[in-house]
XYZ file of C-alpha atoms in Angstrom:
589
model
C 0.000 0.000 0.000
C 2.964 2.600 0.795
C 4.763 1.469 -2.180
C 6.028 3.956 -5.088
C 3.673 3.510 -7.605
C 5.162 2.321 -11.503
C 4.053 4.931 -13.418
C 6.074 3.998 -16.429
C 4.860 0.509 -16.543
C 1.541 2.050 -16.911
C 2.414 4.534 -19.337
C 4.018 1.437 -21.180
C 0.411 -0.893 -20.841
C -2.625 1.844 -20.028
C -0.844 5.043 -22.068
C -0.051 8.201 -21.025
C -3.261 9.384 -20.102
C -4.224 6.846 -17.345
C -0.528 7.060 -16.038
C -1.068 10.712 -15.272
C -4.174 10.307 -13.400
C -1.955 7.689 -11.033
C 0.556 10.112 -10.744
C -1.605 12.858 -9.777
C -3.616 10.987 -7.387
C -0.310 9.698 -5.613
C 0.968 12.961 -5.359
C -2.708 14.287 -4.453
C -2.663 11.403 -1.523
C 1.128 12.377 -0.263
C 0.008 15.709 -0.116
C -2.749 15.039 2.397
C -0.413 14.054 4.751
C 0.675 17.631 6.140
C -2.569 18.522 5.584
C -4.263 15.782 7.824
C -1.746 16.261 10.802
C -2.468 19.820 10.974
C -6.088 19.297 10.699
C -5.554 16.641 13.149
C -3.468 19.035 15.448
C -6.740 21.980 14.716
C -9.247 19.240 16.661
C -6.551 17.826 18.991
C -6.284 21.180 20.217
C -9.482 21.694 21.240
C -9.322 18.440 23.646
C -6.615 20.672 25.766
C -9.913 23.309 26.543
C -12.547 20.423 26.857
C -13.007 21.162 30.449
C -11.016 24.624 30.701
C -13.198 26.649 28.371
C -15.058 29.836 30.138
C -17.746 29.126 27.664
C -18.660 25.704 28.037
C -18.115 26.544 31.963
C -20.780 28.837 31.554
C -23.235 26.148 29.814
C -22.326 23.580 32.052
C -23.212 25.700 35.464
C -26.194 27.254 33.845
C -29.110 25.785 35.481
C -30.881 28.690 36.274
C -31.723 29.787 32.223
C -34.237 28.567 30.364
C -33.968 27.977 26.337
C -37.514 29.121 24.675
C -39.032 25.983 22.817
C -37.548 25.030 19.847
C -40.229 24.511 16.752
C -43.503 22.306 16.989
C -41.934 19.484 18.708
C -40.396 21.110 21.511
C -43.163 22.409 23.968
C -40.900 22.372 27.093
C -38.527 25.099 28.576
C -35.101 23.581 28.259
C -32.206 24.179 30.561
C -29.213 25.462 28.976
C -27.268 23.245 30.645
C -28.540 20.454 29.173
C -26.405 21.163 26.177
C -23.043 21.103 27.803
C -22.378 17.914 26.489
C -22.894 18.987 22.700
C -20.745 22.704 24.018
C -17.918 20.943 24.569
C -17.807 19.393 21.342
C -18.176 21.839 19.742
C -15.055 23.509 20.956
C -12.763 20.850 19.241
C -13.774 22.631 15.869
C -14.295 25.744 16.654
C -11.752 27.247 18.326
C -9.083 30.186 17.810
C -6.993 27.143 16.072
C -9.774 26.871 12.701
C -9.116 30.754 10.851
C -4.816 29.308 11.505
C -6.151 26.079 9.600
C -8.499 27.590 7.173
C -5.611 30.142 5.927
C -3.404 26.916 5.696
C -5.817 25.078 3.474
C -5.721 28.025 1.365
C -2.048 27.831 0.979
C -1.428 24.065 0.958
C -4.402 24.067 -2.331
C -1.698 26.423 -4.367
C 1.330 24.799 -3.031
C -0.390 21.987 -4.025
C -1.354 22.632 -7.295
C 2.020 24.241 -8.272
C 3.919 21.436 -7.255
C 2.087 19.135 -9.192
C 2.682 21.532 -12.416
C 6.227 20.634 -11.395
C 5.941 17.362 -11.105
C 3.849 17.043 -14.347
C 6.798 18.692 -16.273
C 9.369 16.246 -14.908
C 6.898 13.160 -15.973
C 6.437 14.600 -19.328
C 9.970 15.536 -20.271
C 10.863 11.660 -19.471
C 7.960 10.753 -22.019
C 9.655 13.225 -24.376
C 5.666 14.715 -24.620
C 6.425 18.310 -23.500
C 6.187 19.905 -27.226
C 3.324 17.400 -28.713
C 0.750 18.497 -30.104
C -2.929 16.742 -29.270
C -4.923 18.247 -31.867
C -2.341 17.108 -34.719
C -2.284 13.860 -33.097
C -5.882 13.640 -33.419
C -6.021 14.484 -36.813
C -3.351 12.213 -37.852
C -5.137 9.042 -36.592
C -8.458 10.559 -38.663
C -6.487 10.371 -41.571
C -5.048 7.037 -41.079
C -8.208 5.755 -40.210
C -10.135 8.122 -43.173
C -7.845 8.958 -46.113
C -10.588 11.024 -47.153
C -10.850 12.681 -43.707
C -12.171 16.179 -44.392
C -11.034 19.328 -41.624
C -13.408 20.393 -39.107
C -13.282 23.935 -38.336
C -13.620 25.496 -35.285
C -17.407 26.809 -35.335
C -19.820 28.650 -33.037
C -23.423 28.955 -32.751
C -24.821 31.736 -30.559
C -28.478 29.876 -30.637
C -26.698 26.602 -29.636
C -24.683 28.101 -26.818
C -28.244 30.540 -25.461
C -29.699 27.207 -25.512
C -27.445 25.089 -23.677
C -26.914 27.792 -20.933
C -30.736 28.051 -20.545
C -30.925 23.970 -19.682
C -27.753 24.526 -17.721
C -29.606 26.536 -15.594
C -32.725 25.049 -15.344
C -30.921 21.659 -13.928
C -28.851 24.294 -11.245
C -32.260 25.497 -10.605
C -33.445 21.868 -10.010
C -30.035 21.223 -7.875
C -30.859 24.108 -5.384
C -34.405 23.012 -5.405
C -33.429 19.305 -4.724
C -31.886 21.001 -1.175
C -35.523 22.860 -0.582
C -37.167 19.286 -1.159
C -34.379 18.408 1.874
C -35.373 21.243 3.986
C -38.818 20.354 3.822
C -38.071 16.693 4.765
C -36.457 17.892 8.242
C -39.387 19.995 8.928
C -41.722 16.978 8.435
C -38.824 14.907 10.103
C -38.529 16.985 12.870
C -42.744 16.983 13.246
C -42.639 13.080 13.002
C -39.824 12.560 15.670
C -41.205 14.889 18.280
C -44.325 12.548 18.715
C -42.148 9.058 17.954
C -43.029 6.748 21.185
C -38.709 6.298 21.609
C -37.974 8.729 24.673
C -34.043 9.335 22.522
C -35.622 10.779 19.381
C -38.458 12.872 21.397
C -34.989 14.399 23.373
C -32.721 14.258 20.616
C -35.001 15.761 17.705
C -32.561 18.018 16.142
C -29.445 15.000 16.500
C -31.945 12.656 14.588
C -33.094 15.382 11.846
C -29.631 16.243 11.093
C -28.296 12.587 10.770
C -31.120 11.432 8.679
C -31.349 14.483 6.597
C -27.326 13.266 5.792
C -28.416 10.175 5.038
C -31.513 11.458 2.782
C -28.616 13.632 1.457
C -25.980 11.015 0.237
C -28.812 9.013 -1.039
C -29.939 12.072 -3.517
C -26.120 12.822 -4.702
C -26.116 9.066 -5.504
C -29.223 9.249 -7.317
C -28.672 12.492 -8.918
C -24.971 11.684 -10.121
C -26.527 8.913 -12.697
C -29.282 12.112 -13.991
C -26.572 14.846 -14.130
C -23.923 12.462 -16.295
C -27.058 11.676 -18.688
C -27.649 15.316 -19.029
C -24.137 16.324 -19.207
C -23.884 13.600 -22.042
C -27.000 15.013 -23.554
C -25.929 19.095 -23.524
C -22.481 17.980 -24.857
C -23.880 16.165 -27.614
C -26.153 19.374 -28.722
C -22.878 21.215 -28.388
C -21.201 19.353 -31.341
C -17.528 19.777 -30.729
C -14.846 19.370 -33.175
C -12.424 16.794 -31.334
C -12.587 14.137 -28.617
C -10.617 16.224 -26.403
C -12.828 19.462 -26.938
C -15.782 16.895 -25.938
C -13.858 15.937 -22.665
C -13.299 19.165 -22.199
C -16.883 20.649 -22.252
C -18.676 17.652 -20.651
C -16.113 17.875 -17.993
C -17.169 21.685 -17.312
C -20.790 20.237 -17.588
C -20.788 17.397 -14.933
C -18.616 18.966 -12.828
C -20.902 22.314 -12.089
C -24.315 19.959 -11.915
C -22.004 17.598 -9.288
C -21.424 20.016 -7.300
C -24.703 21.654 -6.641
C -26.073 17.775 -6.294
C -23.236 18.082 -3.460
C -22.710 21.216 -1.744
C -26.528 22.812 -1.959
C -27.241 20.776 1.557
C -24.456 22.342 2.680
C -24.609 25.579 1.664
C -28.112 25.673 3.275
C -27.059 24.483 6.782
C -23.965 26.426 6.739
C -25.772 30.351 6.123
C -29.353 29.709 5.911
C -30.455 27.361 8.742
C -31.733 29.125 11.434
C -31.218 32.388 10.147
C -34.590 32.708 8.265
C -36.886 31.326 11.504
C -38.165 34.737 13.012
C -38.396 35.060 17.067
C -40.069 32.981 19.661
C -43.292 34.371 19.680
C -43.549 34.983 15.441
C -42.087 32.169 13.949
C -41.461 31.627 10.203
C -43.879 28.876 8.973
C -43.340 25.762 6.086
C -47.194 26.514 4.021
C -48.320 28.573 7.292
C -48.259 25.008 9.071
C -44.908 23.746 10.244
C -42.064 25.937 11.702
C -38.783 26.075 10.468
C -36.433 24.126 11.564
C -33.405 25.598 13.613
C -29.862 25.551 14.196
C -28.481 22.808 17.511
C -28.643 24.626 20.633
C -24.616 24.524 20.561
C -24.876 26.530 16.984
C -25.010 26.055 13.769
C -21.689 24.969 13.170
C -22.660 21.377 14.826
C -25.107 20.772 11.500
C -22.490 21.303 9.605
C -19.953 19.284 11.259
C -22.534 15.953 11.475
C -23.732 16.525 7.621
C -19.965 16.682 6.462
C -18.454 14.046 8.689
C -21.757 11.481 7.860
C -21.869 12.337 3.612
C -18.292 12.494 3.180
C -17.829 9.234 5.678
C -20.421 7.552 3.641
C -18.611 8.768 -0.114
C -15.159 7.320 1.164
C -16.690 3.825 2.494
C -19.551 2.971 1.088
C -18.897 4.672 -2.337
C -15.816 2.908 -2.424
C -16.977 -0.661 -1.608
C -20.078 -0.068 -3.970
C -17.224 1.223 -6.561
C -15.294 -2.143 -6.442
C -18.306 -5.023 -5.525
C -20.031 -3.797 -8.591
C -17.645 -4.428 -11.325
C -16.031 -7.317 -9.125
C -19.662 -9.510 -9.095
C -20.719 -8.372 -12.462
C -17.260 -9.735 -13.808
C -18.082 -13.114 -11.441
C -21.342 -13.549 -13.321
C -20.240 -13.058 -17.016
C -17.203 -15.697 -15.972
C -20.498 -17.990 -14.922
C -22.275 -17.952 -17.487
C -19.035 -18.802 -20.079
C -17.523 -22.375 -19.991
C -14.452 -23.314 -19.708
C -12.250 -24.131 -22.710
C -9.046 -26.810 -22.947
C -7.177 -24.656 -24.747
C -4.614 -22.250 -23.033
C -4.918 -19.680 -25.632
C -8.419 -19.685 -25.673
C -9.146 -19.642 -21.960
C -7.048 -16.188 -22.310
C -9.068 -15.194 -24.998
C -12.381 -16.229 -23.074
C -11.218 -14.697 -19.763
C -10.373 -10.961 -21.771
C -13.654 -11.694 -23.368
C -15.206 -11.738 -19.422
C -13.712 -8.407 -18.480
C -16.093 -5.911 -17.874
C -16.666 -3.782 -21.299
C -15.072 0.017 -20.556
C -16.028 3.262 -22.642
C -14.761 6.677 -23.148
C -15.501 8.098 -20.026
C -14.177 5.271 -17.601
C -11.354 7.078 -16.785
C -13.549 10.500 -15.969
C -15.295 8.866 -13.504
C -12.090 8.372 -11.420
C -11.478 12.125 -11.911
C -14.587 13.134 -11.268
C -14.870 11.391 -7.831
C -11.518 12.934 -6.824
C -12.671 16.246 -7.703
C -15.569 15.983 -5.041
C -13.548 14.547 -2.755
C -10.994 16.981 -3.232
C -13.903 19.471 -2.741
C -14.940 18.121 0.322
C -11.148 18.481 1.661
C -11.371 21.973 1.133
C -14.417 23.495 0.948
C -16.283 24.261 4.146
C -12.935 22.525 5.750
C -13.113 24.888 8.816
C -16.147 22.996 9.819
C -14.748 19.512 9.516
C -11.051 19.795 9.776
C -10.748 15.898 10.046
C -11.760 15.930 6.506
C -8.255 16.316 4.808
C -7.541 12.590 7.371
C -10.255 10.896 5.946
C -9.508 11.591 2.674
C -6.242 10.480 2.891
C -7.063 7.073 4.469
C -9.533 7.267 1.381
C -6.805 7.772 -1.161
C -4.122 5.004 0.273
C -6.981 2.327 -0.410
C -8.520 4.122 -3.534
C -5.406 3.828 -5.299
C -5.087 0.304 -5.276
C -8.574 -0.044 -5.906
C -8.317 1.466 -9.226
C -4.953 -0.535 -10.273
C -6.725 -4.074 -9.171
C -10.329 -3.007 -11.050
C -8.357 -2.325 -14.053
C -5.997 -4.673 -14.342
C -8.108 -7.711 -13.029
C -11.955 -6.778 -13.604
C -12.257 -4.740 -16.834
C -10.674 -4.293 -20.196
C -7.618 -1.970 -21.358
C -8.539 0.856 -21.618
C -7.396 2.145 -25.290
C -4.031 3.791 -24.569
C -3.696 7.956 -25.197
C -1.380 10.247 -25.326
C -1.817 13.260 -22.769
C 1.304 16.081 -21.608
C -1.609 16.960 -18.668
C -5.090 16.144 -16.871
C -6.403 18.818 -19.305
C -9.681 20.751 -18.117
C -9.406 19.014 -14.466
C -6.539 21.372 -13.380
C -8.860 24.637 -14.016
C -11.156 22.726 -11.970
C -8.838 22.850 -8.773
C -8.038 26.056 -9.421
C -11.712 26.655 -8.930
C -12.463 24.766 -5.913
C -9.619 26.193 -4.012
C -10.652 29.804 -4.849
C -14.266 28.584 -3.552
C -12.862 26.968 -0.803
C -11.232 30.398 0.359
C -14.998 32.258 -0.351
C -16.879 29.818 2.004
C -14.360 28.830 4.747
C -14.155 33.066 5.121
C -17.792 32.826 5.504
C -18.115 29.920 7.816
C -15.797 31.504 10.120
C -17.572 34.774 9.696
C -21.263 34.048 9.705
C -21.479 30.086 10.985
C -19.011 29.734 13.644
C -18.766 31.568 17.159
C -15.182 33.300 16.295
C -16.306 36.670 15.546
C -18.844 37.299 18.066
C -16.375 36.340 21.192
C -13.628 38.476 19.803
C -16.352 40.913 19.463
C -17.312 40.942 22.790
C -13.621 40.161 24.697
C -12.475 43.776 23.222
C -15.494 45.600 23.065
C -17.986 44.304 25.642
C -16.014 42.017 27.796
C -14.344 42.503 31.499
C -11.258 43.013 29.267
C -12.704 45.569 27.079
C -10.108 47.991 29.160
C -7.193 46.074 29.595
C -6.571 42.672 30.697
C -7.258 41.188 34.192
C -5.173 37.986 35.306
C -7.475 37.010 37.398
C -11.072 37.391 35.251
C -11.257 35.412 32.198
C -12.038 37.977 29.110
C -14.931 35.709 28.019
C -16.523 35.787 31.347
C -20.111 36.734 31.077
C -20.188 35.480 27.227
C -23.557 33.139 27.093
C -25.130 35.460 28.760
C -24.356 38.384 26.360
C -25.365 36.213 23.157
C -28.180 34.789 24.005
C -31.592 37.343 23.835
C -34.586 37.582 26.159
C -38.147 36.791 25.174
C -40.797 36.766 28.248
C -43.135 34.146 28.381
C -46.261 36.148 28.806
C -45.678 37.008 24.940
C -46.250 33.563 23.866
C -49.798 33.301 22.141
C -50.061 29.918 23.277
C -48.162 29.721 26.619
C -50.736 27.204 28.518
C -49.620 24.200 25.998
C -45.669 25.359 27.161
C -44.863 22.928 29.568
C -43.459 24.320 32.798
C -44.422 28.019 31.522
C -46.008 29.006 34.857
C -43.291 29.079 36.992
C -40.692 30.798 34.187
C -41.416 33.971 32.902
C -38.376 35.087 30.446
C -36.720 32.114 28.080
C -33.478 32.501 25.949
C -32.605 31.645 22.314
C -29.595 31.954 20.208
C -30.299 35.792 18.789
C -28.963 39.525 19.314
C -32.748 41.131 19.828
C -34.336 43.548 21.494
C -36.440 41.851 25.001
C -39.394 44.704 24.473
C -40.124 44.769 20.380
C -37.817 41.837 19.318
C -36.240 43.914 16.891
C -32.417 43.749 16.230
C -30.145 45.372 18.696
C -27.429 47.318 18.306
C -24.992 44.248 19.031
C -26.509 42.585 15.950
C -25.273 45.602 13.588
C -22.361 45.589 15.172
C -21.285 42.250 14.686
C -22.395 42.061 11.089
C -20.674 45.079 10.419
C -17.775 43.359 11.858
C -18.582 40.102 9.964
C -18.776 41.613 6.784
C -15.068 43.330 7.531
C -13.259 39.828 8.547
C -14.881 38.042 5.137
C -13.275 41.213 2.868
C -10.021 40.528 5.020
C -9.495 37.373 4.820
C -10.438 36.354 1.663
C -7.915 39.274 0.103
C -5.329 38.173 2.685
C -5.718 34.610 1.519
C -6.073 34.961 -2.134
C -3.349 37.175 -1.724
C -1.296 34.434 -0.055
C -2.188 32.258 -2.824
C -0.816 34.571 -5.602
C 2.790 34.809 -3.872
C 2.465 31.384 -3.559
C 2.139 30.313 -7.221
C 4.497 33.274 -8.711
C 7.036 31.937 -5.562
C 7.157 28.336 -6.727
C 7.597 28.135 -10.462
C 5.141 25.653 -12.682
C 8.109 24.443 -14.960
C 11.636 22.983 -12.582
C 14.977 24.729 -14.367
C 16.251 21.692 -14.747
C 13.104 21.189 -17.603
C 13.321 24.681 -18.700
C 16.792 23.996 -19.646
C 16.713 20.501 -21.106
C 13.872 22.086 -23.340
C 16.041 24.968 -23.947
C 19.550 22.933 -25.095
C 16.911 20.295 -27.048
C 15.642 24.037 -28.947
C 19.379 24.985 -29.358
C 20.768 21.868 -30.819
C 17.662 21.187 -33.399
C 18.353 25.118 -34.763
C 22.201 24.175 -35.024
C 21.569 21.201 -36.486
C 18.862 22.826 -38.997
C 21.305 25.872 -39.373
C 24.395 23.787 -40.323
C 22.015 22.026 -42.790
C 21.163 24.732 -44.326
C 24.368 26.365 -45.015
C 26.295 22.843 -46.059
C 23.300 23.480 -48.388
C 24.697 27.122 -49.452
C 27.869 26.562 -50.190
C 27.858 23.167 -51.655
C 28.885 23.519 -55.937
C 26.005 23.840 -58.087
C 26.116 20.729 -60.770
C 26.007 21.653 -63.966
C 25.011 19.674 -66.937
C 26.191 19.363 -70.625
């Protein structure tokens, strides 16, 4: 498993194109590993303040306030101490530690990405590829195969392309409504568990909504994936381009966006909708005027996140994995069944290629393709799951041999091609890691509890005017964040259990107690909020533009093998020429 992988043995059986997707995806997986022990180091770090943060101090001992009921199936006062449990967890991932890891992700994605370049340039000189030419390779084997092969020019249709972006839409329409449809299912969830005759769902509502909306979740991607690639398929068809690679290219750019709104939409929801669109205790947003929207974990939002990205991308590195390799493994077992065995060595060879699992253009894509979204996963919204670079690694050591067995042993060659690069998938990573630096800034912005206790340890904190040894700067915190609503307001406080000996609840909000209306500590913060996105997201991007002009896409070493291979062909052509020159003319009588 920790072997070096023998890339030119598969250049010299698979071609160069499936060689380069092993060597990316070994140096992708060797690259996870300084990302995985920081990430690991991020959560470690948070076991050291398990029992010594002021905040979760402040949970723990707070028996004396009430939390307002949460939705429909909540109509009990609940102590805020109940959650300490769930407050201390949260502290392993959202601590001071995640912007310091978040800021690294951005980095490692360049230095990743650069490297590789590097690394791609070293492979390709030793395949003597770095000056070929794909589209003249392309149209060489049309002629051979078509003497009469005819030029296809390079063509555009504005009607075609107004056409294709229109459907392109209309399916990222369907992807973002595909997350409503989930919303709605953990309203109805969240209805259906409150009055489920199991006392751990009736307590644990929100715990149960958010792990089966996962599950619901994973189950849609899987679904959806098969629908996207037909429609990807179908748009790049319609599209009519000129070459095979031009095809790659556009149905690459195709799938790709549809996969990841099938992926990410959940997420993008829980992340900086959830709980933001719900109203006040008291005048609560309604699903069809019926059913309240459902809200955030008592501990924050950033819980939801952390359970829907550790249970989809858990599931999409075991379960996609084993499904990846049992599939063509027992479909190869039944076409081996249903042939019969033949005397002759040559013909059992014959028989047993025969057997292999059939292949098509695209077999190789799909490889890519699930790397991409894993790769997304790694990155993207990382701040909420920094275990996520680990898992993918333990992903990648198995995935890779994976691959080499289901190629080699359960389907046929794949027909070999020449390639100098992964083509249209490096724009892709380019992508993700500049969305990756967009929505970890706005995780740790909007989603996670950074801002707001900065905010209040220099501006409303006992250390607003200077630090005192003995007070803890965050003392007073929970108490500062979490709003006032009095029972009294409640329009139908005699079904509240327990509401006649409590007269003022608290909920996760900056409001006013008498109107309900924002406070000034809400304008404040988002002010604030809004600041800390701009900055880090120019601070990061920033750090990954030094970071690519600092480590150079082509090694010296290449640049100057290129450059003496240049030299010696214009001598050579030079000399040529002039032995030409000055050579006697023959002359005839």
């Amino acid at each position: 498993m920790f072997q070096k992988q023998p890339i030119d043995d598969i250049r010299c059986y698979f071609g160069e194109k499936v060689a380069l997707y092993f060597a990316w995806l070994g140096w992708y997986t060797y690259m996870l590993v300084p990302a995985a022990l920081f990430g690991l180091i991020t959560f470690l770090s948070g076991f050291s303040l398990f029992n010594a943060s002021q905040i979760s101090k402040e949970i723990c001992e707070a028996h004396d306030i009430f939390m307002c009921p949460r939705g429909d199936h909540s109509r009990r006062y609940q102590r805020l101490s109940d959650t300490c449990t769930f407050a201390k967890l949260t502290h392993l991932f959202d601590n001071e530690g995640t912007v310091v890891f978040a800021i690294f992700m951005a980095l490692w994605a360049t230095v990743f990405l650069e490297i590789w370049k590097r690394q791609r340039a070293k492979v390709v000189l030793h395949w003597d590829l770095y000056g070929w030419d794909e589209d003249q390779e392309e149209m060489a084997l049309q002629l051979i195969n078509d003497p009469h092969y005819k030029l296809q020019r390079h063509e555009h249709s504005y009607l075609r392309s107004t056409i294709i972006l229109i459907l392109s839409l209309f399916m990222i329409c369907f992807m973002i409504g595909m997350a409503h449809i989930l919303v709605v299912y953990r309203v109805l969830a969240a209805a259906l568990f409150s009055s489920s005759a199991l006392p751990f769902l009736e307590e644990q509502v929100t715990t149960a909504v958010v792990v089966t909306g996962a599950l619901v979740h994973y189950v849609t991607i899987t679904i959806m994936t098969m629908a996207n690639k037909r429609v990807a398929l179908k748009l790049c068809d319609f599209e009519k381009p000129r070459t095979l690679s031009e095809q790659e290219s556009k149905f690459t750019i195709k799938f790709f966006t549809l996969q990841f709104f099938a992926h990410f939409s959940s997420l993008i929801y829980i992340a900086f909708i959830l709980g933001r669109i719900n109203g006040h205790p008291g005048k609560s947003v309604r699903l069809a005027g019926l059913w309240k929207l459902e809200e955030c974990h008592l501990s924050g939002c950033m819980m939801d996140l952390f359970l829907q990205m550790a249970i989809i991308m858990g599931l999409k590195q075991t379960l996609s994995n084993c499904i990846e390799y049992l599939k063509p493994w027992l479909a190869h077992k039944c076409r081996s069944m249903r042939g019969c065995e033949s005397s002759d060595p040559e013909l059992r060879d014959w028989k047993h290629n025969y057997h292999l699992n059939p292949v098509h253009t695209f077999s190789l894509f799909d490889e890519f393709m699930e790397m991409m979204m894993q790769y997304g996963f790694t990155t993207i919204f990382v701040a909420a799951f920094p275990l996520a670079p680990l898992l993918a690694l333990f992903s990648n050591l198995v995935q890779i041999r994976l691959d080499a067995i289901k190629m080699v042993r359960l389907q046929r060659r794949l027909v070999p091609r020449k390639a100098k690069d992964i083509g249209t998938w490096l724009q892709v990573l380019k992508t993700i890691g500049v969305l990756a630096v967009i929505a970890n800034g706005m995780v740790i912005a909007f989603t996670s509890e950074f801002i707001p206790r900065v905010v209040y340890k220099y501006r409303y904190g006992p250390c607003r005017e200077g630090a005192h040894p003995e007070v803890d700067c965050l003392t007073g915190y929970v108490n500062h964040s979490l709003s006032v609503f009095y029972t009294k307001d409640f329009n139908d406080s005699v079904r509240i259990q327990g509401s006649e000996h409590i007269t003022e609840c608290r909920y996760r909000d900056y409001r006013n107690a008498h109107d309900h209306n924002f406070s000034e500590q809400f304008w404040v913060l988002l002010a604030i909020r809004l600041a800390f996105l701009i900055l880090f997201e120019h601070v990061a991007l920033c750090i990954k533009l030094v970071a690519a002009w600092f480590v150079p896409d082509v090694p010296q070493k290449v640049k100057n093998t290129v450059l003496v291979e240049k030299y010696q062909r214009l001598r050579d052509k030079y000399q040529r020429v002039q032995k030409m020159c000055s050579s006697p003319k023959s002359t005839t009588v």
